[in-house]
Amino acid sequence: MNISKWFFIPHSIKRKVLQLFRYQIQPFMYVALGDSTAEGMGASSHDKAYTSIIHSSLKERYRKAKYHNFAKSGAILNDVIHHQLPRALAINPSLITISVGANDIIRRTKPEEFEENLYELLKTLQQKTDATIVISTIPDLSLTPAVPKLLKTYSRYKAGKLNTIINRVGKDTNTITVDMFEDSRAVLRAFPDAIASDGFHPSDFGYALWANTILVTLHNVLAPVPEEPKPDA
């Protein structure tokens, strides 16, 4: 290709081309951050977690894809910053998925503190990595059997408040945001078995749907799968 034409190619296409060549010679590093949902609590096995499903898909696209899950059950956003973020930065990630916020509802994190922490997390990742970053909004926990009836309205209200922050900060930092709140409302009303036996976390089916939502979102963001050379006729 004439090098002068390179400068007229849209940035999004150039990024995919560079990704394609980069990850043929070095590992594609996928990092998962967050709470028990990113860790896979409720799944029948680790490979049924949404993060593991994403990794399996990435291995079909990038032969050298590697996966690091730093998520921790019970983590709030502040925990992600202090305990998971340094580990993520140390390995030069290519893709980062984040699901956090449910424990901030339970622990009653103030919205302004949540917003300040989220800006810190996403801005740090944007400035110190070249990773594609995806953050999920908080699912509608009020639809889960484990949340008492008296707390369902509060849970739904708080999730709405924090999700408004997630969407706003995601937009301000050019972070890909996946709306799991509305998705969860549609799914749980139609498929109660999307909740695990603990009555709170996603089941294998629920995690598969979560992974699919993220993978569909990433389809046009990540570099295409290189075609295998066709054998001579």
Tab-separated table of C-alpha atoms in Angstrom:
chain	number	residue	atom	x	y	z
A	1	MET	CA	0.000	0.000	0.000
A	2	ASN	CA	1.217	3.501	-0.823
A	3	ILE	CA	2.284	4.919	2.575
A	4	SER	CA	0.811	8.323	1.736
A	5	LYS	CA	-2.656	6.751	1.599
A	6	TRP	CA	-2.289	5.524	5.193
A	7	PHE	CA	-2.889	9.018	6.546
A	8	PHE	CA	-6.308	9.206	4.894
A	9	ILE	CA	-7.595	5.944	6.370
A	10	PRO	CA	-10.105	6.446	9.244
A	11	HIS	CA	-8.564	6.032	12.682
A	12	SER	CA	-10.919	3.185	13.630
A	13	ILE	CA	-9.760	1.112	10.657
A	14	LYS	CA	-6.086	1.886	11.251
A	15	ARG	CA	-6.530	0.775	14.858
A	16	LYS	CA	-7.941	-2.585	13.774
A	17	VAL	CA	-5.122	-3.134	11.267
A	18	LEU	CA	-2.488	-2.375	13.892
A	19	GLN	CA	-4.252	-4.641	16.384
A	20	LEU	CA	-4.342	-7.463	13.869
A	21	PHE	CA	-0.602	-7.391	13.268
A	22	ARG	CA	0.266	-6.716	16.918
A	23	TYR	CA	-1.577	-9.734	18.295
A	24	GLN	CA	-0.146	-12.136	15.750
A	25	ILE	CA	3.255	-11.714	17.393
A	26	GLN	CA	2.427	-11.006	21.044
A	27	PRO	CA	-0.266	-12.146	23.496
A	28	PHE	CA	-3.670	-10.490	23.619
A	29	MET	CA	-4.075	-9.821	27.343
A	30	TYR	CA	-7.633	-9.851	28.656
A	31	VAL	CA	-8.201	-8.589	32.211
A	32	ALA	CA	-11.410	-8.818	34.225
A	33	LEU	CA	-11.985	-6.429	37.130
A	34	GLY	CA	-14.843	-6.088	39.565
A	35	ASP	CA	-16.918	-8.014	42.080
A	36	SER	CA	-18.466	-11.485	42.380
A	37	THR	CA	-20.183	-11.221	38.995
A	38	ALA	CA	-16.832	-10.785	37.258
A	39	GLU	CA	-15.418	-13.564	39.420
A	40	GLY	CA	-18.236	-15.879	38.308
A	41	MET	CA	-20.072	-16.471	41.584
A	42	GLY	CA	-23.192	-18.524	40.922
A	43	ALA	CA	-21.773	-20.359	37.902
A	44	SER	CA	-21.429	-24.132	38.071
A	45	SER	CA	-17.726	-23.849	37.188
A	46	HIS	CA	-15.175	-21.142	36.459
A	47	ASP	CA	-15.401	-21.698	32.712
A	48	LYS	CA	-19.119	-20.764	32.827
A	49	ALA	CA	-18.436	-17.235	34.118
A	50	TYR	CA	-19.069	-14.485	31.572
A	51	THR	CA	-15.415	-13.509	31.709
A	52	SER	CA	-14.283	-17.052	30.901
A	53	ILE	CA	-16.739	-17.237	28.002
A	54	ILE	CA	-15.314	-13.980	26.624
A	55	HIS	CA	-11.799	-15.434	26.925
A	56	SER	CA	-12.838	-18.561	25.014
A	57	SER	CA	-14.188	-16.375	22.227
A	58	LEU	CA	-11.029	-14.267	22.189
A	59	LYS	CA	-8.905	-17.402	21.731
A	60	GLU	CA	-10.734	-18.053	18.467
A	61	ARG	CA	-9.844	-14.531	17.327
A	62	TYR	CA	-6.343	-14.250	18.807
A	63	ARG	CA	-4.379	-17.468	19.122
A	64	LYS	CA	-2.201	-16.019	21.889
A	65	ALA	CA	-5.027	-14.604	23.994
A	66	LYS	CA	-4.389	-14.791	27.747
A	67	TYR	CA	-6.791	-14.144	30.606
A	68	HIS	CA	-6.294	-12.648	34.067
A	69	ASN	CA	-9.235	-12.337	36.431
A	70	PHE	CA	-8.476	-9.999	39.329
A	71	ALA	CA	-12.116	-9.624	40.416
A	72	LYS	CA	-13.006	-10.366	44.028
A	73	SER	CA	-16.318	-11.262	45.612
A	74	GLY	CA	-17.546	-8.452	47.851
A	75	ALA	CA	-15.434	-5.779	46.149
A	76	ILE	CA	-16.685	-2.214	45.949
A	77	LEU	CA	-15.340	0.311	43.453
A	78	ASN	CA	-12.768	1.601	45.928
A	79	ASP	CA	-11.408	-1.960	46.311
A	80	VAL	CA	-11.015	-2.259	42.543
A	81	ILE	CA	-8.880	0.901	42.493
A	82	HIS	CA	-6.626	-0.080	45.377
A	83	HIS	CA	-6.286	-3.840	44.918
A	84	GLN	CA	-7.093	-4.727	41.303
A	85	LEU	CA	-6.033	-1.703	39.246
A	86	PRO	CA	-2.287	-1.968	40.057
A	87	ARG	CA	-2.263	-5.622	38.985
A	88	ALA	CA	-4.032	-4.768	35.725
A	89	LEU	CA	-1.583	-1.986	34.876
A	90	ALA	CA	1.370	-4.298	35.475
A	91	ILE	CA	0.531	-6.623	32.567
A	92	ASN	CA	-0.243	-4.150	29.758
A	93	PRO	CA	-3.820	-5.338	29.032
A	94	SER	CA	-5.409	-5.319	25.586
A	95	LEU	CA	-9.018	-5.653	26.787
A	96	ILE	CA	-10.500	-4.855	30.199
A	97	THR	CA	-14.020	-5.666	31.329
A	98	ILE	CA	-15.418	-4.203	34.543
A	99	SER	CA	-18.548	-5.114	36.488
A	100	VAL	CA	-18.838	-3.407	39.855
A	101	GLY	CA	-21.386	-1.448	41.871
A	102	ALA	CA	-23.737	-3.985	43.465
A	103	ASN	CA	-21.705	-4.003	46.673
A	104	ASP	CA	-21.590	-0.212	46.625
A	105	ILE	CA	-25.387	-0.334	46.864
A	106	ILE	CA	-25.202	-2.767	49.785
A	107	ARG	CA	-22.450	-0.761	51.512
A	108	ARG	CA	-24.234	2.541	50.757
A	109	THR	CA	-21.384	4.260	48.977
A	110	LYS	CA	-22.266	7.919	48.427
A	111	PRO	CA	-22.981	8.722	44.750
A	112	GLU	CA	-20.402	11.536	44.680
A	113	GLU	CA	-17.741	9.175	46.058
A	114	PHE	CA	-18.695	6.515	43.519
A	115	GLU	CA	-18.441	9.047	40.689
A	116	GLU	CA	-15.054	10.355	41.847
A	117	ASN	CA	-13.690	6.817	42.140
A	118	LEU	CA	-15.051	5.792	38.746
A	119	TYR	CA	-13.403	8.770	37.058
A	120	GLU	CA	-10.140	7.826	38.745
A	121	LEU	CA	-10.373	4.200	37.620
A	122	LEU	CA	-11.332	4.829	33.998
A	123	LYS	CA	-9.035	7.802	33.466
A	124	THR	CA	-6.094	5.855	34.889
A	125	LEU	CA	-6.807	2.906	32.596
A	126	GLN	CA	-7.187	5.221	29.595
A	127	GLN	CA	-3.962	7.078	30.340
A	128	LYS	CA	-1.756	4.148	31.291
A	129	THR	CA	-2.924	1.424	28.880
A	130	ASP	CA	-3.929	1.042	25.236
A	131	ALA	CA	-6.709	-1.336	26.222
A	132	THR	CA	-10.259	-1.433	24.977
A	133	ILE	CA	-12.312	-0.889	28.146
A	134	VAL	CA	-15.844	-2.177	28.691
A	135	ILE	CA	-17.885	-1.459	31.799
A	136	SER	CA	-21.276	-2.977	32.573
A	137	THR	CA	-24.028	-1.147	34.374
A	138	ILE	CA	-25.430	-2.739	37.528
A	139	PRO	CA	-28.187	-5.306	36.850
A	140	ASP	CA	-31.627	-4.783	38.390
A	141	LEU	CA	-31.059	-6.629	41.653
A	142	SER	CA	-34.621	-5.944	42.777
A	143	LEU	CA	-35.789	-8.746	40.492
A	144	THR	CA	-33.695	-11.367	42.295
A	145	PRO	CA	-35.334	-13.572	44.972
A	146	ALA	CA	-32.538	-12.867	47.488
A	147	VAL	CA	-33.394	-9.170	47.805
A	148	PRO	CA	-36.146	-8.759	50.444
A	149	LYS	CA	-39.389	-7.123	49.312
A	150	LEU	CA	-38.830	-4.160	51.621
A	151	LEU	CA	-35.494	-3.424	49.924
A	152	LYS	CA	-36.480	-3.944	46.299
A	153	THR	CA	-37.552	-0.346	45.669
A	154	TYR	CA	-34.418	0.969	47.378
A	155	SER	CA	-32.208	-1.408	45.383
A	156	ARG	CA	-33.779	-0.393	42.076
A	157	TYR	CA	-33.498	3.317	42.955
A	158	LYS	CA	-29.824	3.065	43.991
A	159	ALA	CA	-28.925	1.022	40.924
A	160	GLY	CA	-30.521	3.718	38.787
A	161	LYS	CA	-28.502	6.438	40.520
A	162	LEU	CA	-25.182	4.616	40.172
A	163	ASN	CA	-25.943	3.534	36.611
A	164	THR	CA	-26.564	7.151	35.644
A	165	ILE	CA	-23.057	7.846	36.923
A	166	ILE	CA	-21.591	4.850	35.072
A	167	ASN	CA	-23.161	5.996	31.811
A	168	ARG	CA	-22.055	9.601	32.255
A	169	VAL	CA	-18.477	8.804	33.269
A	170	GLY	CA	-18.247	6.140	30.563
A	171	LYS	CA	-19.239	8.706	27.944
A	172	ASP	CA	-16.835	11.309	29.321
A	173	THR	CA	-13.915	8.857	29.215
A	174	ASN	CA	-14.765	7.171	25.894
A	175	THR	CA	-15.364	3.892	27.688
A	176	ILE	CA	-17.677	1.304	26.132
A	177	THR	CA	-20.740	0.924	28.372
A	178	VAL	CA	-22.966	-2.151	28.288
A	179	ASP	CA	-26.466	-1.710	29.698
A	180	MET	CA	-26.980	-4.756	31.892
A	181	PHE	CA	-29.724	-3.020	33.910
A	182	GLU	CA	-32.258	-3.030	31.073
A	183	ASP	CA	-30.966	-6.359	29.761
A	184	SER	CA	-31.421	-7.980	33.167
A	185	ARG	CA	-34.985	-6.642	33.465
A	186	ALA	CA	-35.939	-8.167	30.125
A	187	VAL	CA	-34.152	-11.455	30.753
A	188	LEU	CA	-35.250	-12.106	34.343
A	189	ARG	CA	-38.904	-11.510	33.570
A	190	ALA	CA	-38.798	-14.028	30.730
A	191	PHE	CA	-36.225	-16.487	32.085
A	192	PRO	CA	-36.204	-16.899	35.885
A	193	ASP	CA	-33.553	-19.631	35.468
A	194	ALA	CA	-31.059	-16.919	34.537
A	195	ILE	CA	-30.560	-16.586	38.315
A	196	ALA	CA	-28.413	-19.137	40.163
A	197	SER	CA	-29.640	-21.278	43.039
A	198	ASP	CA	-28.367	-18.681	45.539
A	199	GLY	CA	-31.159	-16.396	44.325
A	200	PHE	CA	-28.833	-13.502	43.614
A	201	HIS	CA	-26.041	-14.176	41.117
A	202	PRO	CA	-26.444	-15.150	37.460
A	203	SER	CA	-26.659	-18.826	36.563
A	204	ASP	CA	-24.669	-20.414	33.734
A	205	PHE	CA	-27.431	-19.273	31.395
A	206	GLY	CA	-27.402	-15.765	32.830
A	207	TYR	CA	-23.641	-15.472	32.440
A	208	ALA	CA	-23.825	-16.763	28.865
A	209	LEU	CA	-26.278	-13.977	28.023
A	210	TRP	CA	-24.041	-11.401	29.744
A	211	ALA	CA	-20.997	-12.593	27.786
A	212	ASN	CA	-22.943	-12.509	24.524
A	213	THR	CA	-24.013	-8.901	25.131
A	214	ILE	CA	-20.390	-7.837	25.587
A	215	LEU	CA	-19.102	-9.893	22.652
A	216	VAL	CA	-21.709	-8.425	20.312
A	217	THR	CA	-20.664	-4.960	21.454
A	218	LEU	CA	-17.007	-5.778	20.837
A	219	HIS	CA	-17.575	-7.322	17.409
A	220	ASN	CA	-16.943	-4.129	15.482
A	221	VAL	CA	-14.323	-2.795	17.893
A	222	LEU	CA	-11.674	-5.503	17.923
A	223	ALA	CA	-9.559	-6.486	14.933
A	224	PRO	CA	-11.169	-9.073	12.617
A	225	VAL	CA	-10.147	-12.699	12.683
A	226	PRO	CA	-7.496	-13.280	9.999
A	227	GLU	CA	-8.610	-15.710	7.315
A	228	GLU	CA	-6.805	-19.033	7.031
A	229	PRO	CA	-4.945	-19.420	3.738
A	230	LYS	CA	-6.904	-21.535	1.284
A	231	PRO	CA	-5.203	-24.725	0.027
A	232	ASP	CA	-4.224	-24.840	-3.620
A	233	ALA	CA	-6.828	-26.445	-5.847
